[in-house]
PDB file of C-alpha atoms in Angstrom:
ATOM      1  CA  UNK A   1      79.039 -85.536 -61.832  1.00 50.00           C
ATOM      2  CA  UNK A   2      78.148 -83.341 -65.045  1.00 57.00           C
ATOM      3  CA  UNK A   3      78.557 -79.584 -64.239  1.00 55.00           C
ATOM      4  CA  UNK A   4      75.111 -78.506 -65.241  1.00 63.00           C
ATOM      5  CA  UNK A   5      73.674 -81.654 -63.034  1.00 65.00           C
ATOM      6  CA  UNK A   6      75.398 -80.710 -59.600  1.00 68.00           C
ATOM      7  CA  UNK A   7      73.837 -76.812 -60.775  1.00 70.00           C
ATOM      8  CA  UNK A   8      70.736 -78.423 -61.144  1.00 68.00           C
ATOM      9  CA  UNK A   9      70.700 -80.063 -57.728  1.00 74.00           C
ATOM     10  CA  UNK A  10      71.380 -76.646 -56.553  1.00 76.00           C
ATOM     11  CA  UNK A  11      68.949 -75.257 -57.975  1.00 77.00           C
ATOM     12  CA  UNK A  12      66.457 -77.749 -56.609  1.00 78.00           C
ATOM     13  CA  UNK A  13      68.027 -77.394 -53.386  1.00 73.00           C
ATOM     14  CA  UNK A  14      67.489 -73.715 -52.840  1.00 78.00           C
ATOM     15  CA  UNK A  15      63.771 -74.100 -54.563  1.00 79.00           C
ATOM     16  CA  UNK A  16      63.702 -76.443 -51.456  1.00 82.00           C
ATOM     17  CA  UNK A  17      64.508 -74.258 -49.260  1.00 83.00           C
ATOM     18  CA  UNK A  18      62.827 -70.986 -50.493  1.00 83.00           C
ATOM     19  CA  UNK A  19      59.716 -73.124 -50.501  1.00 85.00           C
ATOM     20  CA  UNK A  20      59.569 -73.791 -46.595  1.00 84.00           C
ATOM     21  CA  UNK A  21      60.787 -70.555 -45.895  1.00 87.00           C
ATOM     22  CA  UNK A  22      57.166 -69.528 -47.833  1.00 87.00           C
ATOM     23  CA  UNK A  23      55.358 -72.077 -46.229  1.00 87.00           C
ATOM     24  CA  UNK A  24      56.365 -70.569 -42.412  1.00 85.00           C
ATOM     25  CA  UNK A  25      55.751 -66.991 -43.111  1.00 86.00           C
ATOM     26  CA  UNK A  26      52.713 -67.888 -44.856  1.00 85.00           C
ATOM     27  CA  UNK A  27      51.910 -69.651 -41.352  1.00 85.00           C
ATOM     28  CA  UNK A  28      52.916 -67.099 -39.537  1.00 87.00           C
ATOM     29  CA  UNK A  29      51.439 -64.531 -41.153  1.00 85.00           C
ATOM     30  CA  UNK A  30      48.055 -66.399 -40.237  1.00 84.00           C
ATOM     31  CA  UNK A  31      48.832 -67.348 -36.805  1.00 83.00           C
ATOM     32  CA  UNK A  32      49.436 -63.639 -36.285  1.00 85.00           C
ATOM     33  CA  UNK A  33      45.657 -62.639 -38.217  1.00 80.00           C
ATOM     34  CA  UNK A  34      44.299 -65.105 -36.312  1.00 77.00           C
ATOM     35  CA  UNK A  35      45.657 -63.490 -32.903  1.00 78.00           C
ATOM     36  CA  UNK A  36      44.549 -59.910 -33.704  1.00 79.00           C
ATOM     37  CA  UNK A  37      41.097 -61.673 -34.703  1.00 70.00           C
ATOM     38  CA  UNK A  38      40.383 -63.198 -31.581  1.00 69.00           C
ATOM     39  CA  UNK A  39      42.068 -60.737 -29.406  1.00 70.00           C
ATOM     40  CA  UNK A  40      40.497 -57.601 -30.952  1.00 72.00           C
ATOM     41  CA  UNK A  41      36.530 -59.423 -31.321  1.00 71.00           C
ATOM     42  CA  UNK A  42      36.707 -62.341 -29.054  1.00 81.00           C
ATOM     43  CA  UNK A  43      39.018 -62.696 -25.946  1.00 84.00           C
ATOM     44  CA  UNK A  44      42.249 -60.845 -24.545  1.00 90.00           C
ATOM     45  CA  UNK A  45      44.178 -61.249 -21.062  1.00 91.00           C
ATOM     46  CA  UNK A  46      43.949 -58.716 -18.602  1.00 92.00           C
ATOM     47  CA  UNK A  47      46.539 -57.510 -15.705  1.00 90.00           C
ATOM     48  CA  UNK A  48      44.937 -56.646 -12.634  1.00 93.00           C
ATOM     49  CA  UNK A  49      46.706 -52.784 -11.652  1.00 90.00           C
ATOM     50  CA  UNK A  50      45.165 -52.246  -8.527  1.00 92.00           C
ATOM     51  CA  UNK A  51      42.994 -53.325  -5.487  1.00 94.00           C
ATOM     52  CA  UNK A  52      39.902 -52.286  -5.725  1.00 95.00           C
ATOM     53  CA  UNK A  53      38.127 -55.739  -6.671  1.00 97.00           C
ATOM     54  CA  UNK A  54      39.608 -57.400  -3.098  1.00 96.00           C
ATOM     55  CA  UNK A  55      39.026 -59.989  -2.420  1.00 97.00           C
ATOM     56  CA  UNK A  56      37.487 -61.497  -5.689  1.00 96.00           C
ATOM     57  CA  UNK A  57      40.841 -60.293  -7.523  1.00 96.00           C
ATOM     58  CA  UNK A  58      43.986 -59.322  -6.588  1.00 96.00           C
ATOM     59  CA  UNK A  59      46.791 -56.658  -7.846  1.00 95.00           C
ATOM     60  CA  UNK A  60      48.828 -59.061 -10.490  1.00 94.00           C
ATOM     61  CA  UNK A  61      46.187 -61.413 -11.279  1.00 97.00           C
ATOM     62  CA  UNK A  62      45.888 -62.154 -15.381  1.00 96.00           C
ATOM     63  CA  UNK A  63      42.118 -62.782 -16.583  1.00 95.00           C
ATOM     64  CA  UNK A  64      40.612 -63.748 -20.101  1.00 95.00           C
ATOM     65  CA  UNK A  65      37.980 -60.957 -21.128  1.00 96.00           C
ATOM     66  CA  UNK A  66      35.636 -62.145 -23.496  1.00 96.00           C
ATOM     67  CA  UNK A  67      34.176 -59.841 -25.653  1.00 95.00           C
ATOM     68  CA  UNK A  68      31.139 -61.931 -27.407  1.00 94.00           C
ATOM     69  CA  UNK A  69      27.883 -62.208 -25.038  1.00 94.00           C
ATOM     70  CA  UNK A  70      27.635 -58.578 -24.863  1.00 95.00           C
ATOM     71  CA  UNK A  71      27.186 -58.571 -28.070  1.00 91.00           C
ATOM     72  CA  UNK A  72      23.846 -60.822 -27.483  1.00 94.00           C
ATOM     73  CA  UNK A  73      23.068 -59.740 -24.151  1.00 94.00           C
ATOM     74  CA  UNK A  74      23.403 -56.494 -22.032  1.00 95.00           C
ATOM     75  CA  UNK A  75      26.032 -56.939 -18.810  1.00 97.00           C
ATOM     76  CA  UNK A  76      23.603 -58.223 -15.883  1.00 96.00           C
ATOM     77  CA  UNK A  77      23.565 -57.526 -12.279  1.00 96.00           C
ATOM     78  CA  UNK A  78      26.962 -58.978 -10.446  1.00 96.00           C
ATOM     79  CA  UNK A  79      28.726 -59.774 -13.721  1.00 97.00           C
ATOM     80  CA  UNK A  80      32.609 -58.378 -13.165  1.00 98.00           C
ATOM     81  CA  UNK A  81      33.363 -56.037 -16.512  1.00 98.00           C
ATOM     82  CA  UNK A  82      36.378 -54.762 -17.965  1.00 97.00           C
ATOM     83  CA  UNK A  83      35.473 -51.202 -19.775  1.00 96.00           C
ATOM     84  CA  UNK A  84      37.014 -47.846 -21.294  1.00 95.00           C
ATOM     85  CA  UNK A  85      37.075 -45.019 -18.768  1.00 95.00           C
ATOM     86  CA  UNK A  86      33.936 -42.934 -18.817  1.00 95.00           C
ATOM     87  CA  UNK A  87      34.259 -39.448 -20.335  1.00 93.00           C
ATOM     88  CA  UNK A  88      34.533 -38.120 -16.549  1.00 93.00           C
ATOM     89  CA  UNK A  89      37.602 -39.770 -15.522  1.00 94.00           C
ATOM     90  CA  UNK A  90      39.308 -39.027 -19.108  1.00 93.00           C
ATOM     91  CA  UNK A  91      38.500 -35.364 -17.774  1.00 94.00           C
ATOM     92  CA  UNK A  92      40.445 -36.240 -14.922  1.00 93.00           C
ATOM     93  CA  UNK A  93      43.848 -37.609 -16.574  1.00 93.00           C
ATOM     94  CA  UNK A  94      42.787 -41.207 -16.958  1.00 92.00           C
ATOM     95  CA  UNK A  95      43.849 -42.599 -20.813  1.00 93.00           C
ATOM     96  CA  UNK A  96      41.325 -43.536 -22.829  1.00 91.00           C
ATOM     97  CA  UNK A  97      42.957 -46.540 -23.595  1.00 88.00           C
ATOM     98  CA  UNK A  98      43.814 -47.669 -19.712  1.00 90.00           C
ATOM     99  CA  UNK A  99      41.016 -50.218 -18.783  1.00 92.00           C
ATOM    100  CA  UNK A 100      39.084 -50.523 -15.662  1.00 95.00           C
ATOM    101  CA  UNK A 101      37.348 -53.419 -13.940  1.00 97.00           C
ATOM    102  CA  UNK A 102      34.479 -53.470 -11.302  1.00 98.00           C
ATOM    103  CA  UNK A 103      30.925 -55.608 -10.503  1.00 98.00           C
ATOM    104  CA  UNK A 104      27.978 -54.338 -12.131  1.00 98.00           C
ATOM    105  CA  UNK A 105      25.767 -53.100  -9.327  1.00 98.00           C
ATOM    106  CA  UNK A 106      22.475 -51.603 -11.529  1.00 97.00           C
ATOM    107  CA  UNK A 107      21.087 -51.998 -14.968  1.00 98.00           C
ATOM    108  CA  UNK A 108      19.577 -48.889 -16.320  1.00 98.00           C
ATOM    109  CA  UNK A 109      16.036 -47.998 -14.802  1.00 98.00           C
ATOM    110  CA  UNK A 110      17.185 -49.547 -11.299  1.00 98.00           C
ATOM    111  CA  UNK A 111      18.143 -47.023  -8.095  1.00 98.00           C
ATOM    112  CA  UNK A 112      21.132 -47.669  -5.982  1.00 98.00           C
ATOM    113  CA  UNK A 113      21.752 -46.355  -2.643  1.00 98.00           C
ATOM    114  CA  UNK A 114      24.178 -46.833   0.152  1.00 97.00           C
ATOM    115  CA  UNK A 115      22.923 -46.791   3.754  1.00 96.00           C
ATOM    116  CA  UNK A 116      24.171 -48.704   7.082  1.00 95.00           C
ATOM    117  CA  UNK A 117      27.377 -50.428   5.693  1.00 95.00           C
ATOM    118  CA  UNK A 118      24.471 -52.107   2.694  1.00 96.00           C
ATOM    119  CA  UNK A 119      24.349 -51.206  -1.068  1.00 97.00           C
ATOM    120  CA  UNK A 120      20.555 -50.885  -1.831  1.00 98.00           C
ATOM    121  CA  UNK A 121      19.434 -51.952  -5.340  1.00 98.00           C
ATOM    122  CA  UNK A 122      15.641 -50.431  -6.270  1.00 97.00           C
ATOM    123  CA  UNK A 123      15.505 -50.590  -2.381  1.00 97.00           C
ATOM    124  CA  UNK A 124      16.630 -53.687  -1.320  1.00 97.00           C
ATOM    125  CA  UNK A 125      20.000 -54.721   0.635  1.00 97.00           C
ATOM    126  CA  UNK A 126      22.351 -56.844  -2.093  1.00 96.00           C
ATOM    127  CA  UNK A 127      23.172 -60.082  -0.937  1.00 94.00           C
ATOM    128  CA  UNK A 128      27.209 -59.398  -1.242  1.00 95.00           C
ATOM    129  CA  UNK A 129      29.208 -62.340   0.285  1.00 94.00           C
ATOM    130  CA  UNK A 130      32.160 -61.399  -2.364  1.00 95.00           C
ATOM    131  CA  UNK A 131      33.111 -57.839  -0.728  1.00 96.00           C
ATOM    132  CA  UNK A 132      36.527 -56.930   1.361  1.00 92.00           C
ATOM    133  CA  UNK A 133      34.273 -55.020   3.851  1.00 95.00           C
ATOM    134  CA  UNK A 134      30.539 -52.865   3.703  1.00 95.00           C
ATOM    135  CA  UNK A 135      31.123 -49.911   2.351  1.00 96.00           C
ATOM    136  CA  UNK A 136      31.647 -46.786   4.929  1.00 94.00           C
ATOM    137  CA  UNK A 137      30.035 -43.867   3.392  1.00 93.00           C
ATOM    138  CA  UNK A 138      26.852 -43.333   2.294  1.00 95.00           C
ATOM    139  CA  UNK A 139      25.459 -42.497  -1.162  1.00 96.00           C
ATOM    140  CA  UNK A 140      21.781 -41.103  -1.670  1.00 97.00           C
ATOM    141  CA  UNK A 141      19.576 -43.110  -3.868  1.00 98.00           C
ATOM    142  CA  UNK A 142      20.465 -42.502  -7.935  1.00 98.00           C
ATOM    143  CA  UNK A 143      18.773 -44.195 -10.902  1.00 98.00           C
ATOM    144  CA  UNK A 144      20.444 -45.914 -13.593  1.00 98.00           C
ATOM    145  CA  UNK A 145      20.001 -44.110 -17.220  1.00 98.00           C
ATOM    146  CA  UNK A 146      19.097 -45.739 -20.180  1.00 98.00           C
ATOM    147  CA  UNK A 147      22.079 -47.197 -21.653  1.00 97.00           C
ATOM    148  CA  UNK A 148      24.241 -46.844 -18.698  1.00 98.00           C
ATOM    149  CA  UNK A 149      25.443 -48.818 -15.747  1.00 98.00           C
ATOM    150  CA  UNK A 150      26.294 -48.205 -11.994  1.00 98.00           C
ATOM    151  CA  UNK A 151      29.473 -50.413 -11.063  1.00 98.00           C
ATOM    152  CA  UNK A 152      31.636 -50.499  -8.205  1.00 98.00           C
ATOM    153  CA  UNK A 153      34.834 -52.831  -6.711  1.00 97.00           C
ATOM    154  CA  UNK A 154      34.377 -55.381  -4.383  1.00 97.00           C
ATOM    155  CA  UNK A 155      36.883 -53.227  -1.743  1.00 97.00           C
ATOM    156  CA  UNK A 156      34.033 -50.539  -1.226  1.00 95.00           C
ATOM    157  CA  UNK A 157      35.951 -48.931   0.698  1.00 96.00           C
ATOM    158  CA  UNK A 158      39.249 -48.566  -1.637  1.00 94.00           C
ATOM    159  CA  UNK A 159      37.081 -48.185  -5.156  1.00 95.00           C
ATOM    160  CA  UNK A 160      37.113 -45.255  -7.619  1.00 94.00           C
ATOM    161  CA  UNK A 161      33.775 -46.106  -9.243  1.00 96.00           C
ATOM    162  CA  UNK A 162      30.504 -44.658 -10.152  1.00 97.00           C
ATOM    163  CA  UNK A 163      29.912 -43.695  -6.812  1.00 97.00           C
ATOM    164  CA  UNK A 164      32.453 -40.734  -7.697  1.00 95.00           C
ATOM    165  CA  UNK A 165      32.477 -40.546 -11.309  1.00 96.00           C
ATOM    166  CA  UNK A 166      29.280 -41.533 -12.507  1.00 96.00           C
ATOM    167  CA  UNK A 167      27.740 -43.945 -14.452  1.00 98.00           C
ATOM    168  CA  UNK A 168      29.172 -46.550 -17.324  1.00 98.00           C
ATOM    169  CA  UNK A 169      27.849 -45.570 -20.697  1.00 98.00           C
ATOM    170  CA  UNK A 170      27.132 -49.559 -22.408  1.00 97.00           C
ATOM    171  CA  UNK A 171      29.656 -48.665 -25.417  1.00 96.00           C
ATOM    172  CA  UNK A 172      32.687 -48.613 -22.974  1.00 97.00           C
ATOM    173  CA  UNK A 173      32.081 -51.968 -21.628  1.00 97.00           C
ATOM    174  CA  UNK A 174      35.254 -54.076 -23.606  1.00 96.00           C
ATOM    175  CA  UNK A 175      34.090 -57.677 -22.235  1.00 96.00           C
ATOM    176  CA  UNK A 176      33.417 -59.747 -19.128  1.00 97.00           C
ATOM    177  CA  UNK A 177      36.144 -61.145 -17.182  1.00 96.00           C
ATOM    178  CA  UNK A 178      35.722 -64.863 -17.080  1.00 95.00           C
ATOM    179  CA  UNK A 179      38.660 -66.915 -16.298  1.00 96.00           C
ATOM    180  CA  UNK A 180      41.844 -65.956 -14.176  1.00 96.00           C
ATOM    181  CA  UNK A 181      45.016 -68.124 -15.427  1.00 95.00           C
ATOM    182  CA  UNK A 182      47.548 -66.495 -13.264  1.00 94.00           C
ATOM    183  CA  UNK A 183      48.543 -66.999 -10.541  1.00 95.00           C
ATOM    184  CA  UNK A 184      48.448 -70.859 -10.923  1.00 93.00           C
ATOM    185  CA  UNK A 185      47.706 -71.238  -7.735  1.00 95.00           C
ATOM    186  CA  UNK A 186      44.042 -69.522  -7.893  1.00 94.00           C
ATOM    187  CA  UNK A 187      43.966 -70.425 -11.606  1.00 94.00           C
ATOM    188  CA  UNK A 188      40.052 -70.519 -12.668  1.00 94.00           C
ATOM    189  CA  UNK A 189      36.632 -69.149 -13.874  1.00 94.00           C
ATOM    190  CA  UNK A 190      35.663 -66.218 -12.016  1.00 91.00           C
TER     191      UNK A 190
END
């Protein structure tokens, strides 16, 4: 072979190669956009810290949050919600970035009570087949605000919600939790 031939092949060669090289980082570079996309304005998993939704979720469980509906719709009554904590627990040492998860209870302009082992909504027991157990203390008749929410775990009795905090302003809600996919065994929508 003539020496500036077999340089030639080389050349060709490494052109090759440099070529897929820039083909996957090009593809990775948009796999990776395309994860921060959907995670930051459309879905992201969620870990489950603690047990205060029993017996609808358990400490460990993974759930998809979607983040779209709100955007169409305003959380309704039962819906489970993963939000920001409210400027009263950042006062008391929670992150801003640490995310909670509880049932929407009242929309604003509703009034929640607890009385009897029964959460009230605008004076009427909730139908709540989904709790651990009713809830042991009672709580005297609030209404919601305007552009808040009144949420609370499904373990009443084991639940650091609006009951002691407050209520949800509607810009901390992150999404609605919609699907758990771990563990496999109670994989499904929620």
């Amino acid at each position: 072979m003539i020496p500036h031939e077999s340089d030639a092949k080389e050349e060709r060669a490494s052109l090759k190669i440099w070529r897929n090289w820039q083909e996957n980082l090009i593809l990775i570079a948009i796999a990776l956009c395309l994860a921060f996309l959907i995670r930051t304005f459309i879905a992201e998993p969620r870990y489950i810290p603690s047990d205060s939704m029993l017996p609808t979720l358990h400490t460990g469980d993974r759930l998809v949050v979607e983040k779209i509906s709100y955007h169409f719709h305003p959380p309704i009554t039962g819906d489970i919600i993963v939000f920001q904590p409210p400027a009263e627990l950042q006062r008391r040492g929670y992150p801003k970035d640490q995310a909670f998860i509880k049932r929407v209870i009242g929309k604003p302009g509703e009034v929640i009570s607890v009385a009897s082992g029964k959460v009230y909504l605008n004076g009427q027991p909730l139908a709540e087949d989904y709790i651990a157990e009713p809830p042991n203390q009672p709580f005297q008749p609030v209404k919601v605000p305007e552009g808040e929410f009144f949420v609370m775990g499904d373990n009443r009795n084991d639940s650091n919600d609006s009951r002691y905090w407050g209520f949800l302003p509607r810009e901390n809600v992150i999404g609605r939790a919609t699907f758990r996919f771990w563990p496999l065994d109670r994989i499904g929508f929620i």
